[in-house]
Amino acid sequence: MSIAQAPFAHRAATLAVLAFVHVLPAFAQQSEPTAGTLGEIRVNANAERETATSPVVGYRARRALTATKTDTPLAETPQSVTVVTRDQLVDQGATNLQDALSYAAGVRSDGYGLDSRADSVMIRGTEPSVYLDGLQQNSAGWYTSTTRPDPYTMERIEVLRGPAGMLFGAGTAAGVVNMVSKRPLQEAQREVGVQFGSWGRKQVQADLTGPLSAQWSYRLVALHRKADTQVDHVPDDRTLIAPSLAWRPDGATSLILQGFWQKDKTGSTSQFFPWAGTLLSNPNGQLPTNRFIGEPGDGYDSDRQSFGWQFEHRFNDQWTLRQNLRTARNENDSDYFYANFFGNNADVPAGGWSVDPVNQRLIERRYSRTITRTRMTGVDTHAEGRLQTGAVQHTLLTGLDYSRQREHKRQGTSQASVIDAYAPVYGVDVPDRGNLVGQPGTTQRNIGIYLQDQMKLDRWIFVAGLRHDRATASTDGKDSETTTATTKRLGLMYALPAGWSPYLSYTESFTPQAGRLVGGGLFKPLRGEQVEAGVKYLPDGVPLAFTASVYRLKEKNRTVWDPADLLRFGRQLDETRNKGVELEMKTTMARDTDVIAHYNYIDADRKLPGMPRHQAAVWGKQRFAIAGLRGFSVGAGLRYMGDFIDRQDGTSGPRVPSVTLLDLVFAYDTDTWRFALNVNNATDKTYVSTCLSRGDCWWGARRNVVASATYRF
């Protein structure tokens, strides 16, 4: 099919990609910036002082930590990496991790649409491992043990696409989302702000940092929010405080102590409505996106506390020792009703109305409650050596990491009840809400040792790494299970003088999987491997970063739903494959225009959860003056998701149509004030994010307007 014959959205995406490639030579021919050009001075100053954890001016980071665990230029990293900077988070008004990754290549940031319980991020067809400052967050079931991170606490977010088992041990083949916390600065920077927005959102926040002495500095990040959501009777309240203290006695040693406390009070915006009434027709019309079929008082509340440190000591010009440690406690109270989307065997198939198949008004709702307490400790200690053997420069990395997660659950259920989904009447008593039964505690221990060498020979760059892991899962009163794995990575890159860097890489992953197969037997570990080829273009002195990559990803032993119990995974697939193409560009044009754009194509195995083959997004921000007064800016973004069908293990859902969403920002900045108005889904488009083959659909987020005012001093 030619471009002219393709659907309009596909043609637009294709032409946008061709435009990326067309403008690259023009950027390559730009002259070096002059000292008198304000915009270029800003970019050059940023490039000189930037590190993989420091603040970045604008959207375009040049260095990252996640892909190698060393402070490495992106132009020398033979794997796809996207960095979402603090400036981008602020301009796009990100209020959660899904918002923050809406314009990241290779990412579907709303895999389960509007979900107040967790961030449903997917990379290259599957869910990634989520890390904070290089240490993994809770790794148990996402719907009973998580506390959603807040972008206000982050300096940047790094997305490493593809397996990363050699560096991080147990994890999925999707890759790693690593959130980098704000750290204490020696330069005083203080701000306080307020937000008012849709569904009664009221938030106050503060970020204070600066020196206490020549050796000590501090940072305090805090916020408090009261808000509702687009679903009736579901709040979105949060309080958090994140203090940190840095000690830098000399230029060779630093110790950052980090504390954290967050308390969320929300519910489930996911009602698990069946296909008919959401995506498919219903004689009563479409269910409203604000419809709530639980009982007021339902909740999904969490409380997270953590303490840790980041230590670094440079012995000499060659060797540096680092250690990251964090211990965390998380408590989650999951207590809510949800719609029965399972169907009624042969009488009413999945996705229908099991108790009212004719009128399709009355829906059966099921209730469950789970209180989960999780304690997790993680530590990663490694040494970095910068050596030279003949003409080859080496950056050696050798390390040992360990994690321990202990989980206790109390669970309970109540009898199913029926409610009119089109005219709900609340007030049903839940006698079993507090009748919980303790489950055997579980413990997961992981220990790994790794070695990596980044080598440079003239313009050639080689990366090779090897890791061995031992993971032990045990349940109180039962035998434990131990899994061992050896994972590796290989990368090859050539840095051309003009800024182009073609590369080729091979990476692996493994994931121990708790649970049992239908009919007995423990789950086998999930294993993944990927081959990726691409090219990066990051020319010196030009505010442009472009990456194009193709990949082939294979997984073995993926768990899928048990047809006899669609709420649990009871089967494993021998092998699944997907392949794809990703294009990403970040640039600054004519000093005052910042642009981000990407296009993703994925050809996923039909055994995998539904993913749109085509995704594209473009975001631009223009700075301008009015009557000689500078500081004004306006930004707009378009996000396109193609249509798709969720097919898993021989079952299929309905086709989810494509959607294009518009985001806007209007802002005014001075030295001391910032006023902004962010509007996501500005046209208030009603859309379904996904319809699962098991029978349920998930609404996407409606228009969300947030007005903010920030005072800097």
XYZ file of C-alpha atoms in Angstrom:
713
model
C 0.000 0.000 0.000
C 1.436 3.390 -0.963
C 1.478 6.433 1.290
C -1.278 8.012 -0.756
C -3.527 4.989 -0.177
C -2.943 4.821 3.577
C -5.382 6.274 6.140
C -4.876 9.937 6.876
C -3.341 9.397 10.340
C -0.866 6.902 8.911
C 0.046 9.293 6.089
C 0.556 12.095 8.588
C 2.822 9.958 10.731
C 4.817 8.814 7.709
C 5.231 12.342 6.369
C 6.310 13.539 9.813
C 9.011 10.882 9.886
C 10.182 11.835 6.397
C 10.297 15.449 7.548
C 12.573 14.467 10.454
C 15.045 12.879 8.073
C 14.791 15.779 5.616
C 15.723 18.453 8.146
C 18.729 16.619 9.599
C 21.241 17.688 6.923
C 20.158 21.289 7.364
C 20.925 21.126 11.074
C 24.264 19.475 10.355
C 25.219 22.458 8.190
C 24.456 25.058 10.881
C 27.398 27.111 11.962
C 28.768 27.025 15.505
C 26.787 29.267 17.880
C 28.164 32.696 18.600
C 28.673 34.176 22.027
C 26.140 36.856 21.284
C 23.245 34.480 20.638
C 21.208 34.155 23.811
C 19.554 30.814 23.030
C 22.813 29.116 22.024
C 24.671 30.364 25.117
C 21.985 28.682 27.232
C 22.409 25.365 25.451
C 26.221 25.423 25.527
C 26.363 26.257 29.230
C 24.059 23.351 29.905
C 26.244 20.983 27.872
C 29.396 21.998 29.790
C 28.042 21.362 33.277
C 25.529 18.601 32.610
C 25.894 15.231 34.298
C 23.608 12.221 34.214
C 21.845 13.396 37.402
C 22.097 17.194 37.183
C 19.344 19.610 36.133
C 19.013 20.092 32.375
C 17.948 23.305 30.653
C 15.294 22.484 28.079
C 14.150 19.117 26.776
C 17.362 17.688 25.364
C 19.641 15.779 27.757
C 23.026 14.696 26.428
C 23.995 12.193 29.127
C 22.249 9.348 30.985
C 22.982 6.848 33.729
C 20.443 4.037 33.326
C 21.790 2.352 30.181
C 25.284 1.691 31.607
C 25.188 2.662 35.333
C 27.955 5.129 34.405
C 27.703 8.789 33.423
C 27.788 8.215 29.648
C 26.897 10.461 26.692
C 23.805 9.273 24.838
C 25.852 9.534 21.642
C 28.058 6.713 23.011
C 25.224 4.453 24.244
C 24.382 1.593 21.835
C 20.753 1.191 22.928
C 17.569 3.273 22.738
C 17.205 5.709 25.639
C 14.723 8.536 26.188
C 15.281 11.172 28.873
C 12.321 13.230 30.082
C 13.805 16.335 31.681
C 12.440 18.486 34.503
C 11.623 21.312 32.075
C 9.543 18.934 29.957
C 7.663 17.659 33.021
C 6.835 21.235 34.010
C 5.810 22.437 30.552
C 3.560 19.446 29.905
C 2.004 19.648 33.357
C 2.643 15.979 34.209
C 0.664 14.941 37.297
C 1.587 11.235 37.206
C 4.028 8.881 35.531
C 1.633 8.173 32.654
C 1.454 11.887 31.816
C 5.226 12.171 32.083
C 5.805 9.467 29.453
C 3.093 10.497 26.975
C 5.674 11.868 24.530
C 8.406 9.228 25.001
C 9.264 7.027 22.026
C 8.480 3.328 22.264
C 6.100 3.872 25.174
C 2.372 3.421 25.491
C 1.760 5.404 28.654
C -1.934 4.589 29.186
C -2.055 0.850 28.606
C -5.048 0.584 30.960
C -6.396 4.074 30.438
C -7.607 6.062 33.409
C -6.515 4.018 36.427
C -6.124 5.686 39.801
C -4.438 2.626 41.286
C -1.243 2.381 39.240
C 0.594 3.748 36.202
C -0.127 1.385 33.312
C 2.993 1.995 31.221
C 3.984 -0.401 28.429
C 7.221 -0.429 26.411
C 7.606 -2.447 23.230
C 4.511 -4.477 24.052
C 4.992 -5.307 27.726
C 5.271 -3.709 31.167
C 8.723 -2.406 32.199
C 10.510 -2.632 35.525
C 10.248 0.630 37.483
C 13.248 1.948 39.408
C 13.941 4.948 41.589
C 17.540 6.173 41.691
C 18.730 2.836 40.302
C 16.913 0.653 42.873
C 13.735 -1.256 42.080
C 10.386 -0.275 43.513
C 8.015 -2.935 44.882
C 7.944 -5.850 42.476
C 4.815 -7.668 43.687
C 1.337 -7.467 42.140
C 0.872 -3.891 40.945
C -2.766 -3.654 41.986
C -2.247 -4.515 45.677
C 1.136 -3.122 46.679
C 1.976 0.099 44.875
C 2.056 3.789 45.695
C 2.090 5.947 42.570
C 5.171 8.168 42.249
C 4.728 11.912 41.858
C 6.617 13.748 39.071
C 7.084 16.777 41.327
C 9.744 14.811 43.239
C 11.739 13.955 40.100
C 14.638 15.668 38.368
C 14.322 13.492 35.266
C 12.959 10.155 34.040
C 15.098 7.837 31.943
C 13.514 5.159 29.745
C 15.815 2.336 28.641
C 14.018 0.317 25.975
C 14.692 -3.391 25.730
C 16.065 -6.047 28.137
C 18.424 -4.807 30.855
C 19.095 -7.964 32.856
C 22.862 -7.587 32.721
C 22.727 -4.341 34.716
C 19.612 -4.708 36.853
C 19.035 -8.430 37.268
C 15.470 -9.706 37.435
C 13.250 -7.595 35.176
C 11.060 -7.711 32.106
C 12.115 -7.630 28.464
C 10.420 -4.242 28.036
C 13.233 -2.377 29.735
C 13.574 0.021 32.637
C 11.889 3.243 33.685
C 14.331 4.882 36.110
C 13.101 7.931 38.007
C 15.868 10.233 39.237
C 15.038 12.126 42.437
C 15.668 15.803 42.979
C 18.939 16.175 44.900
C 20.357 18.872 47.191
C 22.117 21.701 45.326
C 24.813 24.072 46.517
C 23.030 26.931 44.779
C 19.926 28.238 46.577
C 16.740 27.549 44.590
C 13.385 27.810 46.310
C 9.815 27.748 45.083
C 6.293 27.417 46.415
C 3.244 26.919 44.237
C -0.467 26.227 44.063
C -2.638 24.360 41.573
C -6.355 24.483 40.870
C -7.985 22.248 38.333
C -10.670 19.926 37.074
C -12.703 17.832 39.508
C -11.990 20.135 42.420
C -8.224 19.785 42.307
C -6.485 21.938 44.931
C -2.769 21.439 45.543
C -0.011 23.309 47.346
C 3.636 22.348 46.802
C 7.151 23.453 47.728
C 10.683 22.668 46.582
C 13.457 24.216 48.679
C 17.188 23.581 48.230
C 20.462 25.313 48.966
C 23.665 25.271 51.047
C 23.815 24.874 54.826
C 27.581 25.325 54.830
C 30.526 24.784 52.520
C 30.114 21.010 52.942
C 26.402 20.528 53.617
C 23.322 21.226 51.495
C 19.670 20.289 51.792
C 16.503 19.768 49.790
C 12.901 19.576 50.901
C 10.123 18.630 48.480
C 6.564 18.533 49.768
C 2.990 18.717 48.506
C -0.570 18.339 49.710
C -3.560 17.715 47.426
C -7.318 17.377 47.761
C -9.093 16.363 44.572
C -11.750 14.198 43.005
C -11.522 12.316 39.698
C -13.682 11.980 36.592
C -15.363 8.961 38.262
C -17.933 9.739 40.959
C -17.001 8.938 44.574
C -13.315 8.344 43.756
C -10.971 10.913 45.365
C -7.354 11.668 44.453
C -5.852 12.976 47.708
C -2.134 12.973 48.438
C 0.346 14.213 51.026
C 4.080 13.697 50.643
C 7.328 15.007 52.051
C 10.795 14.156 50.707
C 13.718 15.605 52.707
C 17.327 14.997 51.674
C 20.703 16.070 52.990
C 24.027 16.079 51.122
C 27.528 16.013 52.591
C 30.396 16.860 50.251
C 33.559 17.224 52.389
C 35.782 17.490 49.322
C 35.718 17.035 45.576
C 36.158 13.271 45.883
C 33.404 12.246 48.324
C 29.662 12.773 48.514
C 26.908 11.258 50.640
C 23.227 12.016 50.048
C 20.731 10.906 52.704
C 17.149 10.589 51.439
C 13.922 10.284 53.386
C 10.431 9.925 51.969
C 6.839 9.670 53.176
C 3.700 9.609 51.031
C 0.076 8.935 51.879
C -2.558 8.549 49.154
C -6.304 8.262 49.537
C -8.080 7.275 46.355
C -10.254 4.502 44.922
C -10.615 2.612 41.670
C -11.497 4.712 38.648
C -11.429 1.417 36.749
C -14.925 -0.027 36.937
C -14.197 -2.998 34.620
C -17.298 -2.361 32.507
C -18.158 -4.944 29.821
C -17.756 -4.292 26.105
C -21.458 -3.556 25.543
C -22.083 -0.051 26.856
C -18.520 1.152 26.449
C -17.134 0.274 23.028
C -20.022 -1.829 21.703
C -23.661 -0.793 21.479
C -26.106 -1.155 24.359
C -29.901 -0.597 24.112
C -29.587 1.954 26.930
C -26.782 3.905 25.277
C -23.200 4.393 26.334
C -22.293 4.239 29.995
C -21.123 7.660 31.273
C -17.401 7.980 31.864
C -18.117 9.196 35.405
C -20.207 6.137 36.289
C -19.414 4.478 39.614
C -20.978 1.106 40.427
C -19.282 0.494 43.786
C -20.277 1.850 47.172
C -19.225 5.260 48.550
C -16.484 4.440 50.992
C -14.652 2.102 48.617
C -10.976 2.893 48.533
C -7.502 2.199 47.292
C -5.328 3.813 49.944
C -1.579 3.549 50.374
C 1.147 4.676 52.735
C 4.820 4.573 51.752
C 7.899 5.367 53.819
C 11.529 4.982 52.821
C 15.042 5.928 53.826
C 18.297 5.489 51.972
C 21.529 6.977 50.759
C 23.667 7.505 47.675
C 27.385 7.381 48.406
C 30.321 8.049 46.099
C 34.063 8.203 46.731
C 36.711 8.775 44.076
C 40.001 7.196 45.170
C 41.973 8.704 42.287
C 41.556 9.659 38.642
C 40.941 6.009 37.774
C 38.772 4.365 40.448
C 35.448 5.373 42.007
C 33.265 3.461 44.481
C 29.491 3.973 44.685
C 26.714 2.544 46.808
C 22.953 3.115 46.611
C 20.792 1.784 49.427
C 17.110 2.132 50.243
C 14.772 0.437 52.670
C 11.053 0.989 52.174
C 7.771 0.079 53.782
C 4.522 0.146 51.796
C 0.993 -0.525 53.025
C -1.936 -0.721 50.631
C -5.625 -1.135 51.423
C -7.465 -2.214 48.249
C -11.182 -2.205 49.052
C -13.732 -1.843 46.229
C -16.422 -3.309 43.959
C -15.936 -3.971 40.252
C -18.208 -5.067 37.417
C -18.449 -8.730 36.448
C -17.156 -8.750 32.891
C -16.624 -12.521 32.780
C -19.957 -13.460 31.262
C -22.050 -16.461 32.156
C -20.447 -19.419 30.399
C -22.335 -20.345 27.210
C -25.397 -18.222 28.003
C -23.632 -14.860 27.982
C -20.086 -14.662 26.608
C -17.321 -12.556 28.115
C -17.898 -8.852 27.555
C -21.665 -9.154 28.008
C -24.148 -8.550 30.819
C -24.214 -11.829 32.712
C -27.303 -11.209 34.895
C -29.273 -9.042 32.447
C -28.417 -10.154 28.885
C -31.650 -8.761 27.354
C -32.115 -5.312 28.916
C -28.403 -4.834 29.717
C -28.992 -2.467 32.625
C -28.396 -4.593 35.704
C -24.797 -5.551 36.265
C -23.341 -7.961 38.752
C -20.618 -6.452 40.855
C -18.034 -8.318 42.802
C -16.255 -7.141 45.914
C -12.825 -7.860 47.283
C -10.507 -6.381 49.858
C -6.789 -6.909 50.247
C -4.508 -5.265 52.794
C -0.897 -5.703 51.729
C 2.153 -4.799 53.779
C 5.472 -4.875 51.973
C 8.993 -4.246 53.199
C 11.755 -3.985 50.645
C 15.479 -3.354 51.024
C 17.793 -2.915 48.080
C 21.499 -2.116 47.852
C 23.767 -1.790 44.822
C 27.524 -1.412 45.317
C 29.888 -1.066 42.384
C 33.331 0.157 41.441
C 34.068 2.091 38.264
C 37.536 2.148 36.762
C 38.760 4.298 33.887
C 41.809 2.595 32.403
C 43.770 2.391 29.180
C 45.428 -0.592 27.522
C 47.402 0.499 24.482
C 45.087 2.517 22.243
C 41.912 1.213 23.963
C 40.185 3.289 26.660
C 38.177 1.251 29.173
C 35.383 2.164 31.568
C 35.127 -0.911 33.771
C 32.168 -1.509 36.053
C 31.985 -4.339 38.557
C 29.364 -4.644 41.218
C 27.128 -6.607 43.534
C 23.475 -5.870 44.234
C 21.020 -7.422 46.659
C 17.323 -6.996 47.350
C 14.886 -8.525 49.793
C 11.124 -8.107 49.659
C 8.845 -9.392 52.393
C 5.080 -9.323 51.848
C 2.076 -10.063 54.080
C -1.529 -10.063 52.867
C -4.960 -10.238 54.444
C -7.788 -10.857 52.006
C -11.534 -11.105 51.998
C -14.480 -11.207 49.612
C -18.219 -10.683 49.877
C -21.209 -12.067 48.038
C -21.887 -10.633 44.609
C -24.630 -8.003 44.329
C -26.559 -6.398 41.470
C -26.843 -2.699 40.612
C -28.487 -0.721 37.826
C -25.440 0.638 35.990
C -27.551 3.320 34.248
C -29.310 4.540 37.426
C -27.251 3.313 40.380
C -28.692 3.394 43.893
C -26.082 3.085 46.620
C -26.398 1.969 50.208
C -25.817 -1.781 50.144
C -24.165 -2.956 53.347
C -20.928 -4.906 52.985
C -20.916 -7.166 56.052
C -17.622 -8.808 55.142
C -15.640 -5.610 54.561
C -13.542 -6.229 57.662
C -13.641 -10.017 57.622
C -10.145 -10.696 56.322
C -8.110 -13.862 56.329
C -4.331 -13.756 56.625
C -2.329 -15.348 53.833
C 1.071 -17.017 54.213
C 3.834 -14.423 54.029
C 6.155 -14.450 51.036
C 9.811 -13.473 50.724
C 11.768 -12.734 47.556
C 15.571 -12.466 47.692
C 17.742 -11.537 44.728
C 21.517 -11.291 44.602
C 23.584 -10.592 41.505
C 27.173 -9.923 40.514
C 28.019 -8.128 37.283
C 30.931 -6.972 35.156
C 30.815 -4.511 32.258
C 33.450 -2.953 30.036
C 32.849 0.109 27.852
C 35.727 0.321 25.364
C 36.716 3.082 22.942
C 39.201 2.583 20.131
C 39.478 5.679 17.984
C 35.871 6.118 16.817
C 34.778 2.567 17.665
C 32.761 1.985 20.838
C 32.252 -1.506 22.313
C 30.123 -2.499 25.308
C 30.226 -5.993 26.781
C 28.762 -7.217 30.049
C 28.024 -10.395 31.977
C 25.941 -10.991 35.090
C 24.957 -13.930 37.275
C 21.855 -13.841 39.499
C 20.400 -16.054 42.175
C 16.743 -15.425 43.085
C 14.961 -17.265 45.896
C 11.204 -17.109 46.495
C 9.742 -18.650 49.642
C 6.352 -18.876 51.306
C 5.871 -19.321 55.034
C 5.408 -22.978 55.844
C 6.302 -24.141 52.335
C 9.434 -25.003 50.414
C 11.374 -22.236 48.718
C 12.262 -22.053 45.041
C 15.613 -20.851 43.733
C 16.268 -19.628 40.199
C 19.687 -18.854 38.754
C 20.379 -17.014 35.531
C 23.307 -15.645 33.571
C 22.572 -12.672 31.317
C 24.786 -10.769 28.930
C 24.885 -7.733 26.697
C 26.936 -6.765 23.662
C 27.016 -3.455 21.868
C 28.931 -1.982 18.943
C 28.889 1.641 17.810
C 30.847 3.852 15.425
C 30.971 7.629 15.982
C 31.177 9.444 12.658
C 32.722 12.946 12.641
C 29.468 14.685 11.630
C 27.577 13.427 14.704
C 26.033 10.252 13.299
C 26.546 7.076 15.367
C 25.220 3.787 13.944
C 25.014 0.937 16.452
C 24.087 -2.709 16.973
C 23.237 -4.346 20.305
C 22.162 -7.629 21.880
C 20.602 -7.764 25.364
C 18.907 -10.325 27.617
C 16.557 -10.402 30.602
C 15.053 -12.841 33.073
C 12.204 -12.596 35.588
C 11.355 -15.121 38.327
C 7.579 -15.581 38.373
C 5.668 -16.487 41.508
C 2.646 -18.749 41.204
C 1.616 -22.144 39.935
C 0.457 -23.558 36.649
C -3.042 -24.915 36.188
C -2.831 -28.550 37.223
C 0.261 -28.029 39.398
C 3.886 -27.086 38.945
C 5.661 -23.775 39.498
C 5.957 -21.072 36.869
C 9.177 -21.083 34.885
C 11.168 -17.803 34.824
C 10.330 -15.346 32.054
C 13.312 -14.906 29.742
C 13.807 -12.334 27.024
C 16.366 -11.426 24.381
C 16.570 -8.573 21.898
C 18.578 -7.592 18.860
C 18.499 -3.869 18.061
C 20.093 -1.827 15.301
C 19.923 1.913 14.966
C 21.564 5.248 14.404
C 21.846 8.333 16.606
C 22.502 11.878 15.502
C 23.736 14.270 18.213
C 26.015 16.815 16.513
C 28.269 19.045 18.607
C 27.135 22.648 18.829
C 23.700 21.941 17.354
C 20.585 21.680 19.570
C 19.349 18.436 18.015
C 19.039 14.783 19.057
C 17.654 12.152 16.697
C 17.443 8.365 17.115
C 16.154 5.723 14.698
C 16.054 2.074 15.728
C 14.701 -1.296 14.648
C 14.444 -4.255 16.995
C 13.366 -7.865 17.299
C 12.292 -8.984 20.778
C 11.644 -12.560 21.924
C 10.257 -13.838 25.227
C 9.794 -17.332 26.649
C 7.393 -18.446 29.402
C 5.091 -15.415 29.482
C 2.138 -15.993 31.839
C -1.414 -15.560 30.513
C -4.889 -15.701 32.027
C -6.377 -18.998 33.041
C -9.634 -19.413 31.060
C -11.226 -20.931 34.169
C -10.336 -17.896 36.344
C -9.749 -14.687 34.396
C -8.466 -12.803 37.433
C -5.343 -14.935 37.740
C -2.526 -16.009 35.484
C -2.441 -19.805 35.250
C -0.733 -20.667 31.953
C 2.567 -19.983 30.218
C 3.362 -19.489 26.547
C 6.342 -21.219 24.974
C 7.507 -18.185 23.011
C 6.289 -14.773 21.889
C 7.920 -12.364 19.464
C 7.526 -8.788 18.388
C 9.482 -6.427 16.216
C 9.284 -2.745 15.551
C 10.652 0.596 14.408
C 11.061 3.720 16.556
C 11.974 7.273 15.537
C 12.526 10.108 18.003
C 13.661 13.719 17.677
C 14.243 16.564 20.137
C 15.433 19.943 18.934
C 15.429 23.693 19.442
C 14.755 25.767 16.329
C 15.310 29.491 15.873
C 16.298 29.840 19.550
C 12.709 30.074 20.818
C 10.996 26.912 19.550
C 11.387 23.525 21.256
C 10.091 20.418 19.466
C 9.689 16.773 20.500
C 8.406 14.158 18.052
C 8.337 10.405 17.752
C 6.813 7.590 15.727
C 6.520 3.922 16.794
C 5.613 0.878 14.753
C 5.235 -2.498 16.458
C 4.330 -5.840 14.948
C 3.404 -7.809 18.061
C 2.723 -11.493 18.470
C -1.017 -12.153 18.589
C -0.498 -13.962 21.890
C 0.532 -10.680 23.526
C -1.809 -8.029 24.994
C -3.269 -5.695 22.383
C -0.971 -2.929 21.200
C -1.576 -0.386 18.434
C 0.761 -0.970 15.517
C 1.154 2.760 14.959
C 1.741 5.496 17.519
C 2.987 9.017 16.939
C 3.281 12.217 18.920
C 4.591 15.724 18.424
C 4.954 18.509 20.983
C 6.126 22.057 20.380
C 6.608 25.101 22.580
C 7.110 28.652 21.313
C 8.525 31.452 23.461
C 7.585 35.018 22.486
C 7.206 38.602 23.675
C 4.147 40.858 23.844
C 4.758 44.601 23.530
C 8.437 44.012 24.299
C 7.647 41.984 27.423
C 9.327 38.577 27.216
C 8.475 35.431 29.150
C 5.348 34.279 27.345
C 5.115 30.784 25.874
C 2.509 28.604 24.259
C 2.735 24.893 23.604
C 0.664 22.239 21.871
C 0.951 18.517 21.422
C -0.796 15.808 19.436
C -0.818 12.155 20.517
C -1.991 9.532 18.019
C -2.748 5.895 18.830
C -3.786 3.524 16.061
C -6.597 0.994 16.266
C -5.980 -2.527 17.563
C -7.555 -5.749 18.808
C -6.534 -7.466 22.020
C -5.864 -11.133 21.281
C -4.586 -13.494 23.916
C -4.414 -17.258 23.995
C -7.028 -17.789 21.286
C -9.522 -15.168 22.475
C -10.179 -11.755 20.928
C -11.742 -8.525 22.070
C -13.487 -5.926 19.901
C -11.457 -3.552 17.755
C -10.443 -0.444 19.681
C -10.600 2.544 17.302
C -7.735 4.957 16.767
C -7.666 8.239 18.653
C -5.816 11.562 18.409
C -5.594 13.759 21.508
C -4.639 17.432 21.818
C -2.691 18.902 24.761
C -2.097 22.617 25.351
C -0.123 24.901 27.649
C -0.112 28.679 28.074
C 2.543 30.137 30.407
C 4.170 33.359 31.561
C 7.577 33.299 33.294
C 9.550 35.967 35.105
C 12.583 35.677 37.331
C 10.338 35.094 40.335
C 6.939 33.967 39.018
C 5.510 31.331 36.704
C 1.833 31.217 35.751
C 0.603 28.355 33.596
C -2.569 26.790 32.262
C -2.280 23.158 31.134
C -5.086 21.417 29.248
C -4.775 17.711 28.474
C -7.235 16.164 25.994
C -8.271 19.715 25.192
C -11.150 18.674 22.902
C -12.570 16.481 25.704
C -12.630 13.416 23.491
C -14.389 10.375 24.958
C -12.424 7.274 24.035
C -11.729 3.735 25.143
C -8.073 3.106 25.942
C -8.301 -0.675 25.678
C -10.788 -3.532 25.601
C -9.298 -6.754 26.885
C -10.106 -10.107 25.344
C -11.241 -11.375 28.749
C -14.292 -9.061 28.594
C -13.655 -5.595 30.092
C -12.990 -2.108 28.698
C -11.121 0.832 30.217
C -11.987 4.493 29.635
C -9.322 7.006 28.715
C -8.867 10.286 30.590
C -11.246 13.127 29.722
C -10.231 16.792 29.493
C -8.150 17.858 32.479
C -7.449 21.552 33.108
C -4.876 22.652 35.703
C -4.013 26.285 36.484
C -0.816 26.835 38.471
C 1.106 29.687 40.030
C 4.689 29.288 41.285
C 6.789 31.797 43.226
C 10.581 31.433 43.133
C 12.796 33.129 45.704
